[in-house]
mmCIF file of N, CA and C in Angstrom:
data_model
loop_
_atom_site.group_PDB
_atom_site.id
_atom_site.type_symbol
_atom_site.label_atom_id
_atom_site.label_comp_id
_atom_site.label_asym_id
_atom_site.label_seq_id
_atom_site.Cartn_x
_atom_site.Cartn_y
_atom_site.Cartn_z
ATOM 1 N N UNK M 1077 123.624 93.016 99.098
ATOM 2 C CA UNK M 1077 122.636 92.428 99.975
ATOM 3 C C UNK M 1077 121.414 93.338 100.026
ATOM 4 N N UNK M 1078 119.692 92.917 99.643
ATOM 5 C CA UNK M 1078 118.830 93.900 100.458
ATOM 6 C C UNK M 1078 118.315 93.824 101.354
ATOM 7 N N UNK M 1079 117.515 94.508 101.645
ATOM 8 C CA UNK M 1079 117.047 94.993 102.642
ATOM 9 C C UNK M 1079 116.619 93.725 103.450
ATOM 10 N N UNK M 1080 116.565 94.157 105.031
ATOM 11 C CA UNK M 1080 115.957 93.176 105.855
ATOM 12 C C UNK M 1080 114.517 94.247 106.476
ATOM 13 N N UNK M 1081 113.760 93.435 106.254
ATOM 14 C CA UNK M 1081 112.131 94.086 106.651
ATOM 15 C C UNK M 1081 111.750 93.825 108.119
ATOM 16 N N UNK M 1082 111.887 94.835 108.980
ATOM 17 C CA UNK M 1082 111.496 94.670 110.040
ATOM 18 C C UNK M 1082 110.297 95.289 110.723
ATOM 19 N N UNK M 1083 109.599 95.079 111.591
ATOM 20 C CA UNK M 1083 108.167 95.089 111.376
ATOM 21 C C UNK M 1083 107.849 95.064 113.038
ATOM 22 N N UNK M 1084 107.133 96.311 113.600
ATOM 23 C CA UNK M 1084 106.947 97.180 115.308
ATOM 24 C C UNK M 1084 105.388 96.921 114.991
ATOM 25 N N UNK M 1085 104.807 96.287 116.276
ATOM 26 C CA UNK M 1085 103.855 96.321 116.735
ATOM 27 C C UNK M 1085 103.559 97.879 117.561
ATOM 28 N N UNK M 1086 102.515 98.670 117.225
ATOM 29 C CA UNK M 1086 102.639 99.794 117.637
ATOM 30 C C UNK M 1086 101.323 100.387 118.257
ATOM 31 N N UNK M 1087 100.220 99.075 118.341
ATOM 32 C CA UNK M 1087 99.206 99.350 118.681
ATOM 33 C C UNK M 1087 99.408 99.570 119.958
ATOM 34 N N UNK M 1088 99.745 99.242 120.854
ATOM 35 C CA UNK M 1088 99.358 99.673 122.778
ATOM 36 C C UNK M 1088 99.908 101.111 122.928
ATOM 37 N N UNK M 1089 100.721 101.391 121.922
ATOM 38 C CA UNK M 1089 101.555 102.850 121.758
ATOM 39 C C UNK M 1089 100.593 104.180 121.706
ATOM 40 N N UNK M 1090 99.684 103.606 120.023
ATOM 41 C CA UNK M 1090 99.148 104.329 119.665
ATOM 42 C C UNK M 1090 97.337 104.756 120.328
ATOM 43 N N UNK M 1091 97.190 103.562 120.590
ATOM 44 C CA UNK M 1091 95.764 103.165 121.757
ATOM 45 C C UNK M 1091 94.549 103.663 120.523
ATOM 46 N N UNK M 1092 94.442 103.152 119.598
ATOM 47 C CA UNK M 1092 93.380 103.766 118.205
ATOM 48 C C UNK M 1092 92.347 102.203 118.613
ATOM 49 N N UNK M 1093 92.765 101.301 118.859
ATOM 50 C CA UNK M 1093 91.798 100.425 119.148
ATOM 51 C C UNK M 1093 92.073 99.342 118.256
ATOM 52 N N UNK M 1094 92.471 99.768 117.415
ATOM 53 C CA UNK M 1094 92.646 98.362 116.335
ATOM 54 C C UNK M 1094 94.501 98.121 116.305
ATOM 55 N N UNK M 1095 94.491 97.040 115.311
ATOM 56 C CA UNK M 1095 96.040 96.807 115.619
ATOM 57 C C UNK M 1095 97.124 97.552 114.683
ATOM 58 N N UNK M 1096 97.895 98.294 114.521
ATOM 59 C CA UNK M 1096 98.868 99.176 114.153
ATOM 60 C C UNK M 1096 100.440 98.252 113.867
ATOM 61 N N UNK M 1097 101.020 98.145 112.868
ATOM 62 C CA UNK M 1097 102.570 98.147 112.832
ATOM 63 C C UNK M 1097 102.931 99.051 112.410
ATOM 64 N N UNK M 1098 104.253 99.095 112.622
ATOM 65 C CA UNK M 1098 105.423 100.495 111.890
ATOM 66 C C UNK M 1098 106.292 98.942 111.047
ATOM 67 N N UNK M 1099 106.664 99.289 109.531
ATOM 68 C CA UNK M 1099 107.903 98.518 109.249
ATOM 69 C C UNK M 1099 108.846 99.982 109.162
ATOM 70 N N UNK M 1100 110.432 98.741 108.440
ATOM 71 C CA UNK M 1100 110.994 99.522 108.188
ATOM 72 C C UNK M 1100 112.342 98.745 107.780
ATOM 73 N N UNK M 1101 113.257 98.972 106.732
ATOM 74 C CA UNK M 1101 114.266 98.105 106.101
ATOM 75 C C UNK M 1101 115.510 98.393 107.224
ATOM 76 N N UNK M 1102 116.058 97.308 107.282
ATOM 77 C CA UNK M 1102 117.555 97.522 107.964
ATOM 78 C C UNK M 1102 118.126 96.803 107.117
ATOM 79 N N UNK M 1103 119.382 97.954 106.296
ATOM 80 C CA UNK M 1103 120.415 97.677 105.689
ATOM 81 C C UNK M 1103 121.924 97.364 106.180
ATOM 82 N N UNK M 1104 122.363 96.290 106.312
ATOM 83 C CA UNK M 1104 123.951 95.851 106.658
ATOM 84 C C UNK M 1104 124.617 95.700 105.793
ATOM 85 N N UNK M 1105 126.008 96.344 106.173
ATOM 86 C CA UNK M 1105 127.142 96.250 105.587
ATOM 87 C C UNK M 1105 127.936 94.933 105.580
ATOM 88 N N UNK M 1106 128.240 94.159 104.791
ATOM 89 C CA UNK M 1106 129.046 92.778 104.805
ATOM 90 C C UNK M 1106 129.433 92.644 106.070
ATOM 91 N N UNK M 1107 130.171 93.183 107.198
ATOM 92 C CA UNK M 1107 130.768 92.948 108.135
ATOM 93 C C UNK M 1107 130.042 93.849 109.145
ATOM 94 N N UNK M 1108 128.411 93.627 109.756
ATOM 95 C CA UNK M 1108 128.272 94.416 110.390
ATOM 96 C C UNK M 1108 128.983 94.836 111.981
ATOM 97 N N UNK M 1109 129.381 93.574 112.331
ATOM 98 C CA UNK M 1109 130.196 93.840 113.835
ATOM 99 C C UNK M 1109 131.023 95.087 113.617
ATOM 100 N N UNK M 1110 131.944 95.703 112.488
ATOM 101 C CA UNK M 1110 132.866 96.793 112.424
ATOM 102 C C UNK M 1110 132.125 97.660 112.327
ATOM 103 N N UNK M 1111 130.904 97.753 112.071
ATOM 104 C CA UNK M 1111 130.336 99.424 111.814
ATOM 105 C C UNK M 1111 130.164 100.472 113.502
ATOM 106 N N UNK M 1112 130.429 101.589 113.265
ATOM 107 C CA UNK M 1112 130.685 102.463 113.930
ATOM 108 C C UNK M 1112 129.707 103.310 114.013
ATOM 109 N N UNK M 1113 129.157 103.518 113.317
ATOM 110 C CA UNK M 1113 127.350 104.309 113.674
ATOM 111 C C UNK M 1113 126.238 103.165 112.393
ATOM 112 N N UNK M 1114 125.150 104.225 113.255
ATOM 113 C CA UNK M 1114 124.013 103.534 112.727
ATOM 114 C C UNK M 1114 123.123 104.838 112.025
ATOM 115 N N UNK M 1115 123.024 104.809 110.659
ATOM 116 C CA UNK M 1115 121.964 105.974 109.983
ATOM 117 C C UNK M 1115 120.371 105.853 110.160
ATOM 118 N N UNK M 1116 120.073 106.583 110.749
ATOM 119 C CA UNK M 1116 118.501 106.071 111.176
ATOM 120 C C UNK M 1116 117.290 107.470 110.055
ATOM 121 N N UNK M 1117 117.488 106.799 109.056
ATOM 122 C CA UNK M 1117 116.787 107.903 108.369
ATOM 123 C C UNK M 1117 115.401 107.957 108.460
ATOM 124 N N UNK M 1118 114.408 108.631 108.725
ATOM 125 C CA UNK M 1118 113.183 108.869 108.793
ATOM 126 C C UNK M 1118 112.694 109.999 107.941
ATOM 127 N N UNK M 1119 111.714 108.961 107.054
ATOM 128 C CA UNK M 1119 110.786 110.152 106.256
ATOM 129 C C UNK M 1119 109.570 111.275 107.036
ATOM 130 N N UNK M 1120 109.165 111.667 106.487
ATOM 131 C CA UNK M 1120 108.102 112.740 106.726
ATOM 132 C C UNK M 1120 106.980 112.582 105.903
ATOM 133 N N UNK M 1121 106.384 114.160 106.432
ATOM 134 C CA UNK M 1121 104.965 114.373 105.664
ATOM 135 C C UNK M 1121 104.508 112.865 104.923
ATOM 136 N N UNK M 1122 104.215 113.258 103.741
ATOM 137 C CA UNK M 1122 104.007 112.074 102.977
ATOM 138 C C UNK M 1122 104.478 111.221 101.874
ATOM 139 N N UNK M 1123 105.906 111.447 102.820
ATOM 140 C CA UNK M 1123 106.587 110.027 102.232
ATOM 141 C C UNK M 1123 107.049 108.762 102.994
ATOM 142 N N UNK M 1124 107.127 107.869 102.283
ATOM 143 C CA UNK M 1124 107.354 106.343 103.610
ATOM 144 C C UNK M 1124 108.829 106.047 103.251
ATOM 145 N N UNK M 1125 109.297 105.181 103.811
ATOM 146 C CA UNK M 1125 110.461 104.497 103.813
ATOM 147 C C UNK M 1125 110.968 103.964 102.082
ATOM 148 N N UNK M 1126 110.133 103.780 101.396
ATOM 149 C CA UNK M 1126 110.854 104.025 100.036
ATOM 150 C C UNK M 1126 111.697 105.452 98.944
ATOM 151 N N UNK M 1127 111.564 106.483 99.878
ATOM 152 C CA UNK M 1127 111.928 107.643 100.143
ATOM 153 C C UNK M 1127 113.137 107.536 99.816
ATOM 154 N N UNK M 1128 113.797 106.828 100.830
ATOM 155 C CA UNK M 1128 115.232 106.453 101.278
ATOM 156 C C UNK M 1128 115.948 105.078 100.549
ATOM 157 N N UNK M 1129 115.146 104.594 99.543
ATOM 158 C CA UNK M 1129 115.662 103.457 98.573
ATOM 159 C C UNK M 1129 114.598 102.966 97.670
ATOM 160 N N UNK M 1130 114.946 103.698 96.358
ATOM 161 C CA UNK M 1130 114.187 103.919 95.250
ATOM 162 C C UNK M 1130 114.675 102.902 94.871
ATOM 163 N N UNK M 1131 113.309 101.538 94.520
ATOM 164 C CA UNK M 1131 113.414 100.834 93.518
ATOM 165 C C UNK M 1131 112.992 100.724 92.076
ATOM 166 N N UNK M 1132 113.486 100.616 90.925
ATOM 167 C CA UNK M 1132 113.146 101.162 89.301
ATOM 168 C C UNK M 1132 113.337 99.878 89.159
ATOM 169 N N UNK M 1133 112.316 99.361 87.908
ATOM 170 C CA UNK M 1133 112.475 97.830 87.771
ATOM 171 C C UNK M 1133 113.101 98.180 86.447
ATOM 172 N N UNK M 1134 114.466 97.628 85.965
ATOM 173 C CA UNK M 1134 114.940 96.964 84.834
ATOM 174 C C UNK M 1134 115.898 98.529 85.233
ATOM 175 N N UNK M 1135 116.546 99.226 86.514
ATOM 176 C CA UNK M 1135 117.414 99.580 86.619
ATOM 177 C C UNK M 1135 117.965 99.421 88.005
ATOM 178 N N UNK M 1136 119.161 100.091 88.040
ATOM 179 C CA UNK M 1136 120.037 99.606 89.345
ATOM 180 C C UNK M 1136 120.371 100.209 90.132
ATOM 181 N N UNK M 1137 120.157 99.823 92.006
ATOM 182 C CA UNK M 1137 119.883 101.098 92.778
ATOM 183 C C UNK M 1137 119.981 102.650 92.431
ATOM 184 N N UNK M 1138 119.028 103.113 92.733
ATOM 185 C CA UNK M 1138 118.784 104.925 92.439
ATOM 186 C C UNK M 1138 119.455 105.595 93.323
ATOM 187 N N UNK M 1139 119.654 105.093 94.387
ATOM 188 C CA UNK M 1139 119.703 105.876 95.962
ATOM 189 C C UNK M 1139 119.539 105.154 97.341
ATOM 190 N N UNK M 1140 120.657 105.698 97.974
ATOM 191 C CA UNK M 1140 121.024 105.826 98.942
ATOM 192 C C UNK M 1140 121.154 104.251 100.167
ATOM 193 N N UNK M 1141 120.529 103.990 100.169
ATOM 194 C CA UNK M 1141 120.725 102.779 100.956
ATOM 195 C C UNK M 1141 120.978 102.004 101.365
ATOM 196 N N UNK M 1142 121.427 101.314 99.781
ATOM 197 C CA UNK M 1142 122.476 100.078 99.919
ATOM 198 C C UNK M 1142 123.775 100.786 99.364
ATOM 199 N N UNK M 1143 123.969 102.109 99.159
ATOM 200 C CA UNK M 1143 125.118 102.345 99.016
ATOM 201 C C UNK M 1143 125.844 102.852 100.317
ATOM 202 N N UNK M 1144 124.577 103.350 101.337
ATOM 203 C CA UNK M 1144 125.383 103.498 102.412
ATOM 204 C C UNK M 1144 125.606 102.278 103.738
ATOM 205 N N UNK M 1145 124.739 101.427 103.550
ATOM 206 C CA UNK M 1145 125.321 100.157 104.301
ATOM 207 C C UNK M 1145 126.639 99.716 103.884
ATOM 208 N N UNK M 1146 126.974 99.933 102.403
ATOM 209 C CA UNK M 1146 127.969 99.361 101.858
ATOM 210 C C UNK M 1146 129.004 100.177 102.231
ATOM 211 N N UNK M 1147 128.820 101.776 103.173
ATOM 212 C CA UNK M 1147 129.977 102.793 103.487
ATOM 213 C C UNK M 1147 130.589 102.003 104.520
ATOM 214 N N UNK M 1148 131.895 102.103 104.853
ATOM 215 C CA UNK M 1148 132.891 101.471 106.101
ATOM 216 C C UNK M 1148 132.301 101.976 107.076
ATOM 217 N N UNK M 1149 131.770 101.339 108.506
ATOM 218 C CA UNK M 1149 131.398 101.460 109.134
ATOM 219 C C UNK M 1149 130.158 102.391 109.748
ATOM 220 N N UNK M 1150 129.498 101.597 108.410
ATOM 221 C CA UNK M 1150 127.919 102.592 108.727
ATOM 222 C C UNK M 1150 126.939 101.070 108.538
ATOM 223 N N UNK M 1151 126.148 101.353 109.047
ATOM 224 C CA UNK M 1151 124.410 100.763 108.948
ATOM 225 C C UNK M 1151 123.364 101.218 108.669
ATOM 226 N N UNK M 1152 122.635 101.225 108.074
ATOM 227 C CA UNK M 1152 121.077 102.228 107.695
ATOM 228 C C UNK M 1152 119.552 101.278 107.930
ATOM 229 N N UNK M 1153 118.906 102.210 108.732
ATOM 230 C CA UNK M 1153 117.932 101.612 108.842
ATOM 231 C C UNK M 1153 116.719 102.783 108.448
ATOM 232 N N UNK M 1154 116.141 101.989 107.735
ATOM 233 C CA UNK M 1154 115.130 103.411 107.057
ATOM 234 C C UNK M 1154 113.377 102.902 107.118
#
């Protein structure tokens, strides 16, 4: 399964004057009701949320993301 794109209004937060979102992927595991924590990975400096799930076209996941939604009782949201 990929990613679900979810998407924070962040302007009244940030008060810059214009309008601001934050996204960010939430990955589920087939059965999310059983999962037992939630991985909340956050990039830095200057990297964004593809950081945490490298897509390569004409190869197959690089990292991390959908292999750890796919862990028993985990969720990742990056």
């Amino acid at each position: 399964m990929g990613p679900l794109q979810l998407t924070f209004d962040v302007s009244e937060r940030i008060k810059s004057g214009e309008a601001l979102s934050q996204t960010a992927w939430l990955f589920l595991p087939e059965q999310p009701v059983t999962a037992k924590a939630v991985l909340l990975c956050l990039p830095g400096g200057t990297y964004d949320k593809r950081y945490w799930h490298l897509e390569v076209p004409g190869h197959p996941v690089a990292a991390g993301s959908e292999s750890s939604a796919t862990t028993p009782g985990a969720r990742a949201v990056r």
